[in-house]
XYZ file of C-alpha atoms in Angstrom:
545
model
C 0.224 -0.179 0.216
C 2.856 2.324 0.254
C 4.559 1.962 -2.673
C 0.905 1.912 -4.601
C 1.078 5.688 -2.410
C 4.311 7.291 -2.995
C 4.355 5.370 -6.559
C 0.838 7.744 -7.337
C 2.799 10.848 -5.323
C 5.567 10.853 -7.452
C 3.537 11.218 -11.027
C 1.245 14.045 -9.309
C 4.988 15.358 -8.949
C 5.885 14.487 -12.342
C 1.683 16.561 -13.620
C 2.661 19.406 -11.715
C 6.082 19.600 -12.774
C 4.926 19.634 -16.438
C 2.729 21.737 -16.160
C 5.306 24.153 -14.113
C 7.106 23.809 -17.080
C 4.907 25.058 -19.479
C 4.405 28.326 -17.806
C 7.718 29.129 -17.838
C 8.540 28.852 -21.260
C 5.101 30.665 -21.737
C 6.888 33.046 -19.687
C 10.620 32.651 -20.631
C 8.618 33.631 -24.766
C 6.724 36.568 -23.339
C 9.550 37.909 -21.907
C 12.083 37.052 -24.717
C 9.265 38.702 -27.079
C 8.632 41.782 -24.796
C 12.730 42.227 -24.572
C 12.079 42.159 -28.675
C 9.619 44.895 -28.666
C 12.012 46.602 -25.961
C 14.721 46.420 -27.719
C 12.452 48.060 -30.818
C 10.791 50.530 -29.040
C 13.914 52.256 -28.022
C 15.213 52.137 -31.316
C 12.220 53.229 -32.435
C 11.087 55.807 -29.910
C 12.170 56.614 -26.847
C 10.844 57.649 -23.558
C 7.762 56.519 -24.518
C 4.847 55.656 -22.602
C 4.978 52.572 -24.675
C 8.312 51.889 -23.775
C 8.250 52.029 -19.524
C 5.232 49.730 -19.500
C 6.337 46.790 -20.905
C 9.729 47.141 -18.941
C 6.935 47.130 -16.231
C 5.712 44.296 -17.615
C 9.621 42.299 -18.073
C 9.915 42.953 -14.626
C 7.160 41.861 -13.255
C 7.207 38.942 -15.251
C 10.286 38.351 -13.971
C 9.746 39.033 -10.213
C 6.517 36.053 -11.274
C 9.221 33.905 -13.284
C 11.135 33.478 -9.578
C 8.962 31.587 -7.141
C 8.068 29.435 -10.233
C 12.328 28.405 -10.544
C 11.579 28.487 -6.515
C 8.538 25.689 -6.921
C 10.570 23.595 -9.503
C 14.333 23.532 -7.364
C 12.178 21.760 -5.058
C 9.705 20.129 -6.810
C 13.125 18.276 -8.935
C 14.603 17.928 -5.231
C 11.339 16.178 -3.910
C 11.635 13.898 -7.370
C 15.057 12.363 -6.029
C 13.724 11.758 -3.426
C 11.161 9.539 -4.497
C 12.572 7.896 -6.937
C 15.354 6.986 -4.345
C 12.128 6.130 -2.075
C 10.583 4.056 -5.755
C 14.116 2.243 -6.013
C 14.427 1.116 -2.561
C 10.469 -0.317 -2.062
C 11.381 -1.862 -5.637
C 14.815 -3.357 -3.604
C 12.103 -4.210 -1.582
C 9.271 -5.972 -3.446
C 11.953 -7.896 -5.210
C 13.042 -9.834 -1.980
C 9.883 -9.987 -0.134
C 9.296 -11.452 -4.961
C 12.563 -13.715 -3.656
C 11.095 -14.936 -0.473
C 7.592 -15.330 -1.594
C 8.964 -17.684 -5.012
C 10.827 -19.720 -1.790
C 8.206 -20.079 0.091
C 5.594 -21.194 -2.124
C 8.248 -23.797 -3.512
C 8.673 -25.101 0.304
C 5.582 -25.828 -0.289
C 5.160 -27.323 -3.194
C 7.445 -29.348 -1.340
C 5.801 -30.443 1.804
C 2.753 -30.814 -0.512
C 4.083 -33.054 -2.223
C 5.644 -34.931 0.161
C 2.578 -34.582 2.998
C 0.540 -36.344 -0.696
C 3.489 -39.468 0.159
C 3.187 -39.271 3.845
C -0.290 -39.378 3.012
C 0.121 -42.739 1.610
C 2.105 -44.115 3.837
C -0.028 -44.113 6.220
C -2.348 -45.446 3.939
C -0.260 -48.616 3.299
C 0.542 -48.692 6.960
C -3.658 -49.275 7.373
C -4.202 -51.656 5.060
C -1.160 -54.020 6.508
C -1.913 -52.951 10.269
C -5.424 -54.456 8.865
C -3.435 -57.770 7.091
C -1.451 -58.662 10.372
C -4.591 -57.752 12.794
C -6.125 -60.925 10.305
C -3.919 -62.694 10.592
C -3.402 -62.611 14.668
C -6.689 -63.833 14.748
C -6.251 -66.240 12.187
C -2.895 -67.398 14.680
C -5.578 -66.915 18.288
C -7.172 -68.441 16.528
C -5.135 -71.659 15.605
C -3.790 -72.102 18.569
C -6.759 -71.949 20.803
C -7.543 -75.478 18.446
C -3.414 -76.130 19.056
C -4.234 -75.984 22.938
C -7.520 -78.315 22.512
C -5.935 -81.088 20.465
C -2.534 -80.670 23.744
C -5.441 -81.130 25.585
C -6.221 -83.675 23.811
C -3.466 -85.384 24.219
C -2.326 -84.563 27.227
C -4.893 -86.142 27.987
C -4.244 -89.542 26.164
C -0.624 -89.395 27.595
C -1.945 -89.324 31.068
C -4.074 -92.343 30.112
C -1.218 -94.503 28.874
C 0.943 -93.958 31.268
C -0.946 -95.405 33.161
C -1.598 -98.128 31.630
C 2.509 -98.535 31.432
C 2.609 -98.332 35.167
C 0.043 -100.792 35.844
C 1.796 -103.081 32.958
C 4.901 -102.297 34.630
C 3.904 -103.319 37.851
C 2.826 -106.510 36.647
C 5.447 -107.194 34.900
C 7.606 -105.962 37.383
C 5.632 -109.056 39.385
C 6.187 -111.834 37.553
C 10.154 -110.714 36.804
C 10.725 -111.372 40.945
C 8.109 -115.134 40.436
C 10.932 -115.912 38.336
C 13.102 -114.241 40.185
C 12.508 -116.346 42.594
C 12.497 -119.956 41.082
C 15.373 -118.574 39.538
C 17.291 -118.558 43.076
C 16.654 -121.359 43.486
C 17.975 -123.594 40.813
C 21.144 -121.737 41.530
C 21.070 -123.171 44.945
C 20.791 -126.468 43.919
C 23.023 -125.599 41.024
C 25.643 -124.582 42.803
C 25.643 -127.629 45.870
C 26.260 -129.981 41.998
C 28.722 -127.858 41.058
C 30.423 -127.712 44.883
C 30.400 -132.187 44.665
C 31.550 -132.095 40.948
C 34.255 -130.004 42.221
C 34.646 -132.450 44.902
C 34.824 -135.863 42.686
C 37.643 -133.591 40.755
C 39.345 -133.929 43.295
C 39.411 -137.165 44.278
C 40.176 -138.141 40.345
C 43.900 -138.392 39.143
C 42.996 -135.734 35.990
C 45.819 -134.178 34.454
C 45.292 -129.624 36.346
C 44.689 -128.883 32.460
C 42.098 -131.626 31.946
C 40.576 -130.153 35.381
C 40.549 -126.510 34.071
C 39.102 -127.428 30.860
C 36.198 -129.011 32.540
C 35.660 -125.342 34.668
C 36.332 -123.869 31.585
C 32.687 -124.915 30.014
C 29.645 -123.676 30.219
C 27.565 -124.875 33.552
C 24.137 -124.703 34.013
C 25.123 -122.344 37.615
C 26.619 -120.260 34.197
C 23.662 -119.781 32.745
C 20.907 -119.419 35.281
C 23.885 -116.483 35.417
C 23.417 -114.947 32.610
C 19.413 -115.548 33.694
C 18.883 -114.029 36.624
C 17.420 -110.337 36.933
C 18.924 -109.456 40.483
C 21.426 -111.459 42.477
C 25.096 -111.165 43.128
C 27.870 -110.932 41.147
C 29.297 -113.798 39.691
C 32.460 -114.427 42.537
C 30.010 -113.070 45.081
C 30.598 -115.150 49.192
C 28.399 -118.173 48.595
C 28.975 -119.330 45.077
C 30.486 -121.546 43.224
C 34.737 -119.821 43.088
C 35.097 -119.132 38.595
C 37.327 -121.191 36.443
C 40.209 -120.762 36.498
C 41.433 -118.111 33.023
C 44.494 -119.709 30.052
C 46.332 -116.717 29.326
C 45.690 -116.188 25.475
C 48.244 -116.913 23.432
C 47.226 -116.758 20.025
C 44.169 -115.286 17.302
C 41.501 -117.429 16.337
C 40.139 -115.034 14.714
C 40.631 -111.614 13.127
C 37.158 -109.361 12.056
C 36.712 -105.850 10.092
C 33.948 -105.181 11.978
C 33.450 -100.773 11.861
C 34.644 -98.634 8.955
C 36.712 -95.404 10.747
C 38.148 -97.848 14.016
C 35.882 -99.866 16.746
C 36.262 -98.353 20.524
C 34.625 -100.710 22.526
C 33.710 -104.347 23.559
C 31.313 -105.482 26.214
C 30.097 -108.792 27.083
C 26.556 -110.217 28.423
C 26.483 -111.394 32.063
C 26.381 -115.123 30.782
C 28.674 -114.388 27.850
C 26.987 -115.501 24.958
C 26.900 -112.539 23.562
C 29.005 -110.046 22.698
C 28.339 -106.698 21.817
C 30.938 -103.892 19.889
C 30.450 -99.684 18.760
C 32.386 -98.054 16.891
C 33.229 -94.702 14.058
C 30.141 -95.759 12.462
C 27.605 -95.541 14.558
C 26.296 -99.097 14.654
C 26.252 -100.708 17.330
C 27.243 -105.394 16.211
C 26.888 -107.956 17.805
C 28.335 -111.282 17.765
C 28.703 -114.956 19.151
C 31.562 -114.895 21.303
C 32.073 -118.624 20.448
C 32.975 -118.589 16.777
C 33.573 -115.213 16.628
C 29.832 -114.722 13.783
C 28.259 -110.905 13.493
C 24.460 -111.941 14.614
C 23.568 -108.073 14.168
C 23.639 -105.112 13.504
C 21.958 -102.519 16.306
C 20.911 -98.472 14.318
C 19.850 -95.044 15.394
C 23.300 -93.317 16.828
C 24.025 -89.761 15.214
C 27.522 -90.310 15.984
C 30.669 -91.614 17.243
C 30.392 -94.950 19.578
C 32.839 -94.478 22.942
C 30.959 -97.465 25.480
C 28.829 -100.189 25.320
C 26.965 -102.048 27.775
C 24.957 -104.633 28.756
C 21.344 -104.963 31.283
C 21.555 -107.157 33.956
C 18.134 -109.845 32.575
C 20.559 -109.359 29.281
C 17.520 -108.363 27.382
C 18.865 -104.585 26.208
C 21.596 -102.681 25.659
C 23.352 -99.626 25.677
C 25.358 -96.882 24.454
C 26.740 -93.627 24.533
C 28.908 -91.623 21.691
C 29.155 -88.093 20.674
C 25.587 -86.638 19.878
C 25.273 -86.184 23.918
C 22.352 -89.135 24.065
C 22.283 -92.915 25.084
C 20.269 -95.157 23.456
C 19.245 -97.925 25.237
C 17.613 -100.834 22.487
C 14.997 -103.761 22.868
C 17.583 -106.548 21.726
C 15.494 -109.136 20.691
C 13.686 -106.647 17.837
C 16.148 -104.720 17.610
C 14.700 -101.030 18.102
C 14.796 -98.064 20.269
C 13.356 -98.507 23.613
C 14.606 -95.080 25.405
C 16.705 -92.101 23.712
C 18.533 -90.614 27.508
C 19.087 -87.713 27.290
C 20.527 -84.162 29.147
C 24.305 -84.819 28.997
C 25.641 -81.070 27.403
C 28.787 -82.649 26.582
C 29.778 -86.371 24.589
C 29.069 -89.122 26.682
C 32.086 -90.735 27.561
C 30.781 -93.373 29.518
C 27.417 -95.702 30.235
C 27.831 -99.060 32.843
C 24.308 -101.250 33.500
C 23.910 -102.164 37.594
C 25.230 -105.570 38.078
C 22.340 -106.147 40.684
C 19.496 -104.487 38.929
C 17.967 -104.651 35.002
C 16.581 -101.222 35.685
C 19.429 -98.719 37.267
C 22.788 -97.563 34.811
C 25.253 -94.138 34.499
C 26.993 -92.433 32.219
C 29.666 -90.027 32.208
C 30.425 -86.866 30.263
C 32.792 -84.335 29.196
C 30.401 -82.075 30.674
C 31.442 -82.481 34.068
C 28.658 -83.886 35.227
C 27.805 -87.901 36.545
C 23.891 -89.216 35.448
C 22.310 -92.146 37.184
C 18.986 -93.633 34.689
C 16.397 -95.190 36.134
C 15.880 -97.497 32.916
C 12.614 -98.274 33.344
C 10.893 -94.949 32.675
C 13.661 -93.046 30.763
C 14.768 -90.864 32.944
C 17.862 -89.020 34.402
C 16.807 -89.523 38.297
C 20.605 -88.240 39.380
C 22.774 -85.992 38.245
C 26.310 -85.823 40.372
C 28.762 -82.705 38.876
C 32.523 -83.126 39.198
C 35.346 -81.603 39.746
C 36.922 -82.710 36.500
C 35.761 -84.192 33.496
C 34.942 -87.699 33.769
C 36.100 -90.291 30.886
C 34.707 -93.409 32.685
C 32.843 -94.512 35.250
C 31.173 -97.790 36.408
C 29.156 -99.504 39.217
C 30.791 -100.550 42.515
C 29.118 -104.688 44.086
C 28.053 -102.081 45.899
C 24.763 -101.760 44.150
C 24.652 -98.035 46.225
C 28.604 -97.066 45.273
C 29.551 -96.106 42.381
C 33.611 -94.703 40.700
C 34.886 -92.824 38.235
C 38.674 -91.890 36.821
C 38.642 -88.138 35.397
C 40.702 -85.599 33.469
C 42.404 -84.683 36.415
C 43.875 -88.406 37.034
C 42.391 -89.126 40.467
C 39.240 -92.102 40.817
C 36.021 -91.106 42.415
C 33.897 -92.849 44.786
C 30.180 -91.564 45.053
C 27.437 -92.913 47.166
C 24.407 -92.489 44.280
C 21.848 -91.745 46.653
C 23.253 -88.323 48.394
C 24.776 -87.432 45.723
C 28.009 -86.550 47.384
C 31.671 -87.824 47.123
C 32.208 -90.617 49.598
C 36.107 -90.962 48.814
C 39.297 -90.671 46.111
C 42.379 -91.280 45.573
C 44.149 -88.044 43.866
C 46.974 -88.328 41.933
C 47.330 -92.295 41.225
C 48.262 -91.600 37.384
C 50.575 -87.893 36.731
C 47.506 -87.610 33.481
C 43.757 -88.561 32.575
C 42.102 -91.673 33.429
C 41.202 -93.632 30.186
C 39.014 -96.278 32.753
C 38.630 -97.058 34.874
C 36.794 -101.189 35.313
C 35.766 -103.726 38.592
C 36.303 -107.633 39.112
C 34.229 -109.680 38.750
C 35.877 -112.378 41.801
C 36.816 -109.754 44.531
C 35.537 -106.090 43.201
C 38.949 -104.582 43.201
C 39.354 -101.257 40.348
C 40.912 -100.928 37.752
C 42.190 -98.055 36.522
C 44.348 -97.705 32.791
C 45.919 -93.767 32.710
C 47.328 -92.178 29.379
C 50.427 -91.946 31.472
C 50.994 -95.784 29.848
C 50.253 -97.218 33.443
C 47.636 -99.676 34.720
C 46.842 -99.699 38.826
C 44.274 -101.737 41.148
C 43.213 -100.184 44.052
C 41.529 -102.041 46.752
C 37.769 -100.927 47.492
C 37.528 -100.791 50.808
C 41.077 -99.436 51.825
C 41.261 -97.395 49.142
C 45.038 -98.045 49.003
C 46.980 -99.241 44.727
C 46.718 -102.625 45.476
C 49.580 -102.509 41.926
C 51.055 -101.309 39.612
C 51.218 -102.735 35.908
C 53.461 -101.023 33.522
C 55.921 -102.047 30.409
C 59.117 -100.766 28.359
C 57.263 -100.398 25.172
C 53.530 -100.718 26.475
C 52.011 -97.469 25.702
C 48.275 -96.507 26.158
C 47.107 -95.449 22.296
C 44.105 -92.768 23.020
C 42.001 -91.650 25.280
C 39.286 -93.950 25.252
C 41.875 -97.455 25.505
C 40.036 -99.938 27.690
C 41.415 -102.312 29.634
C 40.003 -105.340 31.596
C 40.425 -107.939 34.473
C 40.241 -111.675 34.223
C 36.773 -113.518 35.651
C 39.441 -115.546 38.124
C 41.658 -112.131 39.090
C 44.806 -113.676 38.266
C 45.335 -110.947 35.210
C 44.444 -107.925 33.748
C 45.251 -106.457 29.732
C 45.193 -103.447 27.624
C 46.192 -102.633 24.243
C 48.838 -100.513 23.376
C 49.444 -97.910 20.642
C 51.908 -100.276 19.649
C 48.638 -102.781 18.463
C 50.413 -105.754 21.321
C 48.306 -106.416 23.402
C 49.833 -107.625 27.011
C 48.714 -109.560 29.657
C 50.197 -108.919 33.036
C 49.852 -110.939 36.467
C 48.103 -109.929 38.809
C 49.625 -110.593 41.376
C 53.673 -110.003 40.125
C 52.257 -107.286 38.301
C 54.623 -108.314 35.594
C 54.192 -109.028 31.544
C 53.087 -112.613 30.953
C 51.991 -112.677 27.122
C 52.389 -109.414 24.540
C 50.083 -111.391 21.769
C 49.805 -109.876 18.176
C 48.940 -110.471 14.510
C 50.272 -109.721 11.419
C 48.354 -106.015 10.255
C 47.150 -105.682 13.709
C 46.821 -101.813 14.459
C 46.614 -99.016 17.396
C 44.905 -101.520 20.573
C 41.167 -98.623 22.142
C 39.888 -101.684 23.763
C 40.095 -104.799 25.041
C 37.172 -107.353 27.036
C 37.519 -111.264 28.618
C 34.971 -113.162 28.568
C 32.837 -114.210 31.544
C 33.455 -117.891 31.627
C 38.014 -116.772 30.397
C 36.939 -117.341 26.702
C 37.644 -115.542 24.758
C 39.707 -112.337 24.889
C 38.677 -110.207 22.819
C 40.583 -106.779 22.165
C 39.844 -103.862 19.473
C 41.517 -102.116 16.101
C 41.746 -98.671 15.270
C 40.851 -99.361 12.467
C 37.774 -101.064 12.844
C 39.097 -104.537 13.248
C 38.069 -107.102 15.973
C 40.363 -109.928 16.887
C 39.285 -112.892 19.682
C 41.996 -114.092 21.287
C 41.986 -117.622 23.416
C 44.741 -119.973 25.214
C 45.456 -123.545 26.225
């Protein structure tokens, strides 16, 4: 508005200035005419009255012209001021125009951004609507799943109840079988004592007597049938037959690809099992060395196997952090025992109960298992990684060999350590075995030594070594003969060493052509055969005269 008023005032000043210029021009023209007339008058008529009047008129006109010049000068000055004001106004208008253009550009950008945001909001709303519908569908599916789960839980509870009832009935039946077996065992023991007295009176040679004693007896068969009862060689039972020192390999069989790490006999000695890197448990007839079957289901290398006391099931421990329990008759997996967080390095079944087993692992734990229900009864935390664990003749006591070279005894009722033999080996203990005759504990260490420990006094009874003997692996397993007179262990040089238990002297060093480092060994309950497992997966059967 101020700009318009200034322009209008400037226009009026220009108009007024033009009028004044015009009037001034007319006055100058009249003055010039009068000057010419006066000059002519001076030239023509001197001192005439007309000249005087003309001069008076000229003076008057000059007097009138002076204010006009003053007004013109004043108007010219105002005109210059108005032009400066107009220039400033034009600069302001130009800045305002630029600001207006920038504001207009920002408005367009904001409008475009607002359009994009509106589109995003619409998309988000659509997405939210889809998510809401999906959530509603998920809630419906969850409700259906919960209903199915409740139904399955109820069905499972009913099945568990039926299973418990069936197990209780089976336990009663098996108890009756046990009582019958006990009576038959007592009768067989009496018959054996009478046969032994008759044998002592005869004039037969000692070798013939040993041959007779090695023949599987009725007592040995009955011990294989029993589910609960004392171990072979327990007080009140017949003495174990003399075990001959093996002299030669009777058979070598390729058993496992990648290596054979474990072997074990059942209590009767009629079956043997091996396991290795091929994740398969193989069953054997020890008398003929023939493969009688395979058990599958492990997901990693098998490190140890063990038969239950009733000889109906077999357990295997391995690198897949689990144990598996097979029904030997059907070959089916009955339980998968999980809970270890590292490799399961060892497993052993109770000699007095077919429903209990123990295992150990690299996770520094020992676990006690209920084989009927397939769950862990107790977990024992160890000070050091446990390589081997065994059930002793005392059904409440177990022993374990550890990475720190210590032999430890545990009470499974309380889960607490009952005793320990520290510094038994200068390096880690690879295996622990329990003698069937008197419960002597045999350990094999990575320091290339074997030691026997009295389970009552916890004192070292004997130390076994040999110049060429070396432990080839941390899973090397040693064994004790059934009569308790010898110990055996495989060496990294491919030899199988046999020591005399009393003198600790090497009784035999066995080796066959092409033999590889021996990783495990086991003695048959009847004294024959002695079996070794080699790194190349071969199983060798050894026997003596």
